[in-house]
Coordinates of C-alpha atoms in Angstrom, one line a residue:
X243 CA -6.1 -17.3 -14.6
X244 CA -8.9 -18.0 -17.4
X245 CA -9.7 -15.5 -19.8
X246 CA -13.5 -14.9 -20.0
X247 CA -16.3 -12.6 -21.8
X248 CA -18.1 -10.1 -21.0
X249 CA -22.4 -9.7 -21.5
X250 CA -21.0 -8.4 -25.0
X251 CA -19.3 -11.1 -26.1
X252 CA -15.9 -9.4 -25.5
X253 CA -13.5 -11.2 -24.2
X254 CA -11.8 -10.2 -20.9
X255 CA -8.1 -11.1 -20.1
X256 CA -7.3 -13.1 -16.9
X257 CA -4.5 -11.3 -14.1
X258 CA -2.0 -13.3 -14.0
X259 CA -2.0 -14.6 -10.7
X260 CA 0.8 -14.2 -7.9
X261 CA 2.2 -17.7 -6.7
X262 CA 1.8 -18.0 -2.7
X263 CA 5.2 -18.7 -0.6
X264 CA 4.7 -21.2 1.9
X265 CA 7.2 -22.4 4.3
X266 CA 7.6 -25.7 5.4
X267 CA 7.6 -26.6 8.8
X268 CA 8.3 -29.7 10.6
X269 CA 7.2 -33.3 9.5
X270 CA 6.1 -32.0 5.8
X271 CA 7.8 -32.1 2.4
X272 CA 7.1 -31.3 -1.5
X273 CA 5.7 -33.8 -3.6
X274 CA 5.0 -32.8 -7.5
X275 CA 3.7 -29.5 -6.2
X276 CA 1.6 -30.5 -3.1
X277 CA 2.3 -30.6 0.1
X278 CA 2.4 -34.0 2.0
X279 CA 2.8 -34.7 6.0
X280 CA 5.5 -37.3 6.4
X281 CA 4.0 -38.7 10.1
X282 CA 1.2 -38.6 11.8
X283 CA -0.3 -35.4 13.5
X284 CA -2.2 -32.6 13.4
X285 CA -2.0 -29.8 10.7
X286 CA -1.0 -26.9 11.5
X287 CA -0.5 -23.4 9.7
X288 CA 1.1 -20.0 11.8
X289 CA 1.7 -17.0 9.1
X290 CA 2.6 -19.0 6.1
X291 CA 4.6 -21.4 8.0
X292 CA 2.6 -25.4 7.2
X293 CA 3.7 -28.2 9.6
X294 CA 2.7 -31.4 11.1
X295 CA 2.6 -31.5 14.9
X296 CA 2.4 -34.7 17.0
X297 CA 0.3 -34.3 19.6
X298 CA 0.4 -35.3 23.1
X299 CA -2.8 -36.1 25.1
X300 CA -2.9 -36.3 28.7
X301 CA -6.4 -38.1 29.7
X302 CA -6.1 -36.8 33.6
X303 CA -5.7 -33.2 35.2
X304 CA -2.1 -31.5 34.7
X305 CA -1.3 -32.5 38.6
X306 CA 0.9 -34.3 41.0
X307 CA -0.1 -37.3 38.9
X308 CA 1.7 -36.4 35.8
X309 CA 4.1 -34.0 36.7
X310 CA 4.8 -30.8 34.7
X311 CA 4.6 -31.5 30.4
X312 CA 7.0 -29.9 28.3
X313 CA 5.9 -31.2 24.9
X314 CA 7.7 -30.6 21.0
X315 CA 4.7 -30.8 19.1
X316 CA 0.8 -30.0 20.3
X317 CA -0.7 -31.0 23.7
X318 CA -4.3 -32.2 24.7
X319 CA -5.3 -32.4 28.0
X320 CA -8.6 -33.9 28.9
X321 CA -8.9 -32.5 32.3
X322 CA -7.6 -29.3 34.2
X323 CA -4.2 -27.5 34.4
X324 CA -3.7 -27.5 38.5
X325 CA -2.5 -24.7 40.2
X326 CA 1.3 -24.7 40.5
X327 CA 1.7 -26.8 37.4
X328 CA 3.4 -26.0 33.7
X329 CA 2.3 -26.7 30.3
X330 CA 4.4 -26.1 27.2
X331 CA 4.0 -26.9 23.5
X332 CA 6.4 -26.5 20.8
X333 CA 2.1 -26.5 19.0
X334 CA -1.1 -26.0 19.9
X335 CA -2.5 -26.6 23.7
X336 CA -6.1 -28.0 23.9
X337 CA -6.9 -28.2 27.6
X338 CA -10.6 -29.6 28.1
X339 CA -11.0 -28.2 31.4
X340 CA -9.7 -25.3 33.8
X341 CA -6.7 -23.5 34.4
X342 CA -6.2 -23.7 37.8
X343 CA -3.1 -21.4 38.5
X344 CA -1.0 -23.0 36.5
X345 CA 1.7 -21.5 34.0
X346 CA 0.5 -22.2 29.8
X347 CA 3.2 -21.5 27.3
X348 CA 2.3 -22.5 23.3
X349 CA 3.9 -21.4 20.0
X350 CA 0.7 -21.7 18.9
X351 CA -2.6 -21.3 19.6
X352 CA -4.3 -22.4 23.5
X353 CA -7.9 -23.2 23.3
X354 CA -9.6 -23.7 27.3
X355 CA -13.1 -25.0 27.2
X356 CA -13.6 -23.9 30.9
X357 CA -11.9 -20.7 32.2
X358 CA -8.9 -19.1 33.3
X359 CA -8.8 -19.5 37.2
X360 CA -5.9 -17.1 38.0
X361 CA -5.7 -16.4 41.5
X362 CA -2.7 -14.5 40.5
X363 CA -0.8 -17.2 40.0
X364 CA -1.7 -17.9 36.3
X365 CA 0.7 -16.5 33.0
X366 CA -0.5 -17.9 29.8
X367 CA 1.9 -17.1 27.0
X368 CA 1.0 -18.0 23.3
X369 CA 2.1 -16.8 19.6
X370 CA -1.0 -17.6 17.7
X371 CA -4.8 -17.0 19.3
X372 CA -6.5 -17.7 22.6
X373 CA -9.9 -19.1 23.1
X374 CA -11.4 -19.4 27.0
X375 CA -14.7 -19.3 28.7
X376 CA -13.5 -16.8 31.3
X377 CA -10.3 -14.8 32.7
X378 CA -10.0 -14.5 35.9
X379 CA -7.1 -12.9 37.7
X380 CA -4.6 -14.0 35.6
X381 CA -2.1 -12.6 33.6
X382 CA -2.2 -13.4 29.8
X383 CA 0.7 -12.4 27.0
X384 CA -0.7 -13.0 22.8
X385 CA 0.5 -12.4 19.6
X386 CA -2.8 -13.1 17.8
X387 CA -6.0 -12.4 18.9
X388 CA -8.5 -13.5 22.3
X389 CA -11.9 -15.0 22.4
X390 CA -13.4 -14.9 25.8
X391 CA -17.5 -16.0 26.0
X392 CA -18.2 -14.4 29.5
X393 CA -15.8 -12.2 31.0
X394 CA -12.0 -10.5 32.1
X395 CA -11.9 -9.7 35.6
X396 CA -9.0 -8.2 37.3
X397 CA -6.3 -9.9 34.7
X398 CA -3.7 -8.1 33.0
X399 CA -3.8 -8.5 29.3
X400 CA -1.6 -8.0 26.3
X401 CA -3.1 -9.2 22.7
X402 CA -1.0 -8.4 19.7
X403 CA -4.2 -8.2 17.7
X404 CA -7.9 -8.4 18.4
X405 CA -9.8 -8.8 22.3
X406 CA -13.2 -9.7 21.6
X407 CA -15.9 -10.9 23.9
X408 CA -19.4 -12.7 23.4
X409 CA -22.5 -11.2 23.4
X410 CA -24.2 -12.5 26.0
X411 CA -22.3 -11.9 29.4
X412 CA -19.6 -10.0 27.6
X413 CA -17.4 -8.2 30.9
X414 CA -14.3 -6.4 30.8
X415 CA -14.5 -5.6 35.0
X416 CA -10.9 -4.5 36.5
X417 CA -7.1 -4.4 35.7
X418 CA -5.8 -3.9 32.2
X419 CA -6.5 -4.9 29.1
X420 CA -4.3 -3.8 25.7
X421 CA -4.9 -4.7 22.4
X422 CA -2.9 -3.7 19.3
X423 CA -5.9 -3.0 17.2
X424 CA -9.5 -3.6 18.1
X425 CA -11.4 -4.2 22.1
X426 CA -15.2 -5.2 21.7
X427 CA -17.3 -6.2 24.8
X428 CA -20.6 -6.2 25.6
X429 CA -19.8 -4.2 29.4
X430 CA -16.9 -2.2 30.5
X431 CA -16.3 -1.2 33.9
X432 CA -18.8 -2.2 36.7
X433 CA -21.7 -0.1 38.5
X434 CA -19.6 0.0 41.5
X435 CA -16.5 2.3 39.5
X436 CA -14.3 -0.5 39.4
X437 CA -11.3 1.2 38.0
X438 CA -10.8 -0.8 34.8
X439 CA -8.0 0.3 31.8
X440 CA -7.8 -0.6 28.2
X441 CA -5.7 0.5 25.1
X442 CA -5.8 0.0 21.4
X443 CA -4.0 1.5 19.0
X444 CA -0.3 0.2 19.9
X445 CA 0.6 -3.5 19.8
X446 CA 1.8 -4.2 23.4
X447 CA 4.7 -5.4 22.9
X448 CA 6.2 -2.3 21.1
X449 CA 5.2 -0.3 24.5
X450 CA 6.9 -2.8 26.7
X451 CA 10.0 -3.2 24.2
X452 CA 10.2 0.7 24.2
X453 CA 9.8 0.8 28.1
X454 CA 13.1 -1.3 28.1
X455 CA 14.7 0.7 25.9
X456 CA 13.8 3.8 27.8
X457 CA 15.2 2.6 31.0
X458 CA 18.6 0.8 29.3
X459 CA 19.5 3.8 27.2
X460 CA 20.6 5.9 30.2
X461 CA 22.0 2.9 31.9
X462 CA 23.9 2.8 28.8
X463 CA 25.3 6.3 28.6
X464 CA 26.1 6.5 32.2
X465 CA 28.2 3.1 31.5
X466 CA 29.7 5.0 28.5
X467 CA 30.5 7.9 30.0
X468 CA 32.0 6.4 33.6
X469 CA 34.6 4.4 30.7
X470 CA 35.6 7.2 28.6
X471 CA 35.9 9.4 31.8
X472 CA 38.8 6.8 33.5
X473 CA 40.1 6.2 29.3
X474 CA 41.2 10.4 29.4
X475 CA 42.3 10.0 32.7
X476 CA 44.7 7.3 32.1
X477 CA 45.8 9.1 28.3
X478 CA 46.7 12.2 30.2
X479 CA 49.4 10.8 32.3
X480 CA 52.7 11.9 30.4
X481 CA 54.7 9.4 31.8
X482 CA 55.0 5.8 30.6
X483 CA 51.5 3.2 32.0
X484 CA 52.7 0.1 34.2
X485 CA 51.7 -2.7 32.8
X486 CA 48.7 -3.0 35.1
X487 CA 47.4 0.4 33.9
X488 CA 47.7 -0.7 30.4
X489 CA 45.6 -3.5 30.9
X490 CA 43.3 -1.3 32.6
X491 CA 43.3 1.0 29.7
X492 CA 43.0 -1.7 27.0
X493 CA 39.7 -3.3 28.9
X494 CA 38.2 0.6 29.1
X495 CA 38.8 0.9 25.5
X496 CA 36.9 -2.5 24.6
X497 CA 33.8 -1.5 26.9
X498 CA 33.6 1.8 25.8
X499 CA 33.7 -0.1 22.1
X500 CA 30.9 -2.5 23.3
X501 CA 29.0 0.1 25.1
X502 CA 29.0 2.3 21.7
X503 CA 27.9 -0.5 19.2
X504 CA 24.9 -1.6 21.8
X505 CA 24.2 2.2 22.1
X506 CA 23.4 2.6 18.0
X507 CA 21.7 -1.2 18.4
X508 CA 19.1 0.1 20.9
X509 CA 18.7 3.7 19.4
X510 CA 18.4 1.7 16.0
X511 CA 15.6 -0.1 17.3
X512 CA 14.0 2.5 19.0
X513 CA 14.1 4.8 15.9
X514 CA 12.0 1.4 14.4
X515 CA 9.3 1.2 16.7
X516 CA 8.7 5.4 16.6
X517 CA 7.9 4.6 13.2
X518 CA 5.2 2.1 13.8
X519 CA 4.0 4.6 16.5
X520 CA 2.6 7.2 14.3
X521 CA -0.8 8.2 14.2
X522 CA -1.8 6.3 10.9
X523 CA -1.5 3.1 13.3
X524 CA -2.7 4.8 16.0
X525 CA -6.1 5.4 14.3
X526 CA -6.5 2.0 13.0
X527 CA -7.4 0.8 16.9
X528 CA -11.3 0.8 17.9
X529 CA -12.9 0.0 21.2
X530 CA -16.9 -1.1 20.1
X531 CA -18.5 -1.6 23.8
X532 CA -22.6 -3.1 22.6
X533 CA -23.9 -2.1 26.0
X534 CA -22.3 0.2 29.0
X535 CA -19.5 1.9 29.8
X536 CA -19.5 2.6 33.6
X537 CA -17.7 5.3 35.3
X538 CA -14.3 4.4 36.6
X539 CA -12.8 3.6 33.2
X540 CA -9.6 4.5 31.4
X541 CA -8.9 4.4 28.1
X542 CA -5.8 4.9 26.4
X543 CA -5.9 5.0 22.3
X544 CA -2.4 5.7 21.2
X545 CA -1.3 9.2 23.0
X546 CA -4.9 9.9 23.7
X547 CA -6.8 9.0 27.3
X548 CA -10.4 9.6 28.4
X549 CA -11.4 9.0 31.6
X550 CA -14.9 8.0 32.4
X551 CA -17.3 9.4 34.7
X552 CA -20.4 8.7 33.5
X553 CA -21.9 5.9 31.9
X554 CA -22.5 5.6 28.4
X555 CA -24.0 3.0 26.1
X556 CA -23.7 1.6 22.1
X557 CA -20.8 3.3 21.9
X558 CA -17.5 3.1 19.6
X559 CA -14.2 5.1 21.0
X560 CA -11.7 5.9 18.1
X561 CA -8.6 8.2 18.1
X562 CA -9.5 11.6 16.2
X563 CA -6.9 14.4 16.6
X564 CA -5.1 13.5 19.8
X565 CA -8.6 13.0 21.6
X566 CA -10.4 9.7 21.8
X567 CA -13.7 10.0 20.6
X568 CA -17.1 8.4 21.0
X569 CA -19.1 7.7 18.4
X570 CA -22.4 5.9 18.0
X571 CA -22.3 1.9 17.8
X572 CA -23.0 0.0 15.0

């Protein structure tokens, strides 16, 4: 920094500033202290990792014409994705049209001009942010955050980050929508009590991981336990093992040595993600709704569920004291 002065003349001594770490990605490089792409592409920046990606455009729908595209740098399609069909990019995805019940998998971000057509059919997977006119029963997995103009219907959603709608049409109507920190829609629910469930306040991919664990652990101890039970059956024979038996006992002892070291992994890992569970994080996650909540909804912040059965409108939901709260919006 520059030192500078004050309205009195005094002078005033710059920070000293912090130098940013970047990463290099692919198709980039140093030069004197600048970063330079060494082919042609499109820039590209995920956390603090800078790359050039090539991109791929496909000037027809994603069909029976062109087969499925599986792509190393970022894709464009110019038409739709149709149902049945794949889409993956080691980039970006850019697809000018629908998804038609097709599958969407990007390591960075998806951008849909029309909507998401699900039928049930549709997964879109992405590590970076989603943009899309509409979701409609589909089934949608980010790390970043979600832009929808008009509306989720019926889909089942998991955002890492922020789910935010526009202000016009602005629907979250039906299934389940989580979000790791902040849910803001115009409407949620429908007049009719469609039953309709969102969360904030836990990224969604901490609950699913600790769901796994949950449901391993046990598996793991009854493994454990059937091994050790057979190990001090064979070690209490007094008389000398056939050779079968002691290869019996010496593959017991390795499992039960596997079994043990996954065990601490897992119980490692859970102890990790209690941590981020606490209610500091917990009350960082917001639900802002600029119009009506119906009757029918559920929502979930952190520990904390409210069921609705009346409407309410302008309204902010927080987590205060194990309850969620509502608050005025503004």
């Amino acid at each position: 920094g520059v030192a500078g002065r004050n309205v009195k003349g005094e002078e005033i001594k710059a920070t000293p500033g912090k130098d940013l770490t970047l990463v290099l990605g692919k198709n980039v490089a140093w030069d004197n202290n600048r970063i330079i792409a060494t082919c042609d592409g499109e820039p590209s920046m995920i956390g603090r990792k800078i790359a050039i990606q090539v991109v791929h455009e496909v000037k027809e729908n994603v069909g029976y014409n062109t087969g499925n595209i599986d792509f190393v740098g970022c894709v464009h399609i110019r038409g739709d994705v149709e149902n049945g069909f794949t889409v993956k990019a080691a980039g970006d995805v850019v697809i000018s049209g629908n998804v038609e019940g097709g599958f969407i998998s990007a390591e960075g971000s998806i951008t849909i001009n029309g909507g998401i057509i699900g039928q049930d059919k549709s997964v879109i997977n992405c590590k970076g942010d989603l943009y899309a006119r509409y979701i409609d029963h589909a089934k949608v997995n980010v790390e970043g955050e979600i832009k929808v103009r008009d509306a989720i219907i019926h889909s089942y959603i998991n955002c890492g980050r922020k789910v935010i709608l526009g202000t016009k049409k602005g629907l979250i109507m039906g299934g389940v929508v989580r979000a790791g920190e902040l849910i803001e829609a115009q409407f949620l629910g429908s007049k009719m009590g469609t039953q309709t469930e969102v969360e904030v306040g836990i990224n969604p991919s901490f609950r699913l991981e600790m769901n796994e664990l949950e449901k391993r652990l046990p598996e793991l101890e009854r493994e454990l336990d059937m091994a050790e039970k057979a190990l001090t059956i064979l070690n209490r024979q007094g008389y000398e093992l056939s050779p079968e038996r002691e290869e019996m006992k010496a593959k017991l002892t390795r499992t039960s040595f596997v079994l043990k070291a996954e065990r601490r992994k897992l119980e490692t890992r859970r102890d990790e993600i209690m941590e981020q569970l606490n209610e500091r994080q917990i009350e960082r996650g917001y639900i802002k709704i600029r119009q009506t909540i119906y009757p029918g909804v559920k929502v979930i912040i952190g520990k904390a569920v409210r069921i609705f059965k009346d409407e309410f409108n302008f309204a902010v939901l927080a987590y205060d004291e194990g309850e969620v709260s509502i608050q005025p919006y503004r």
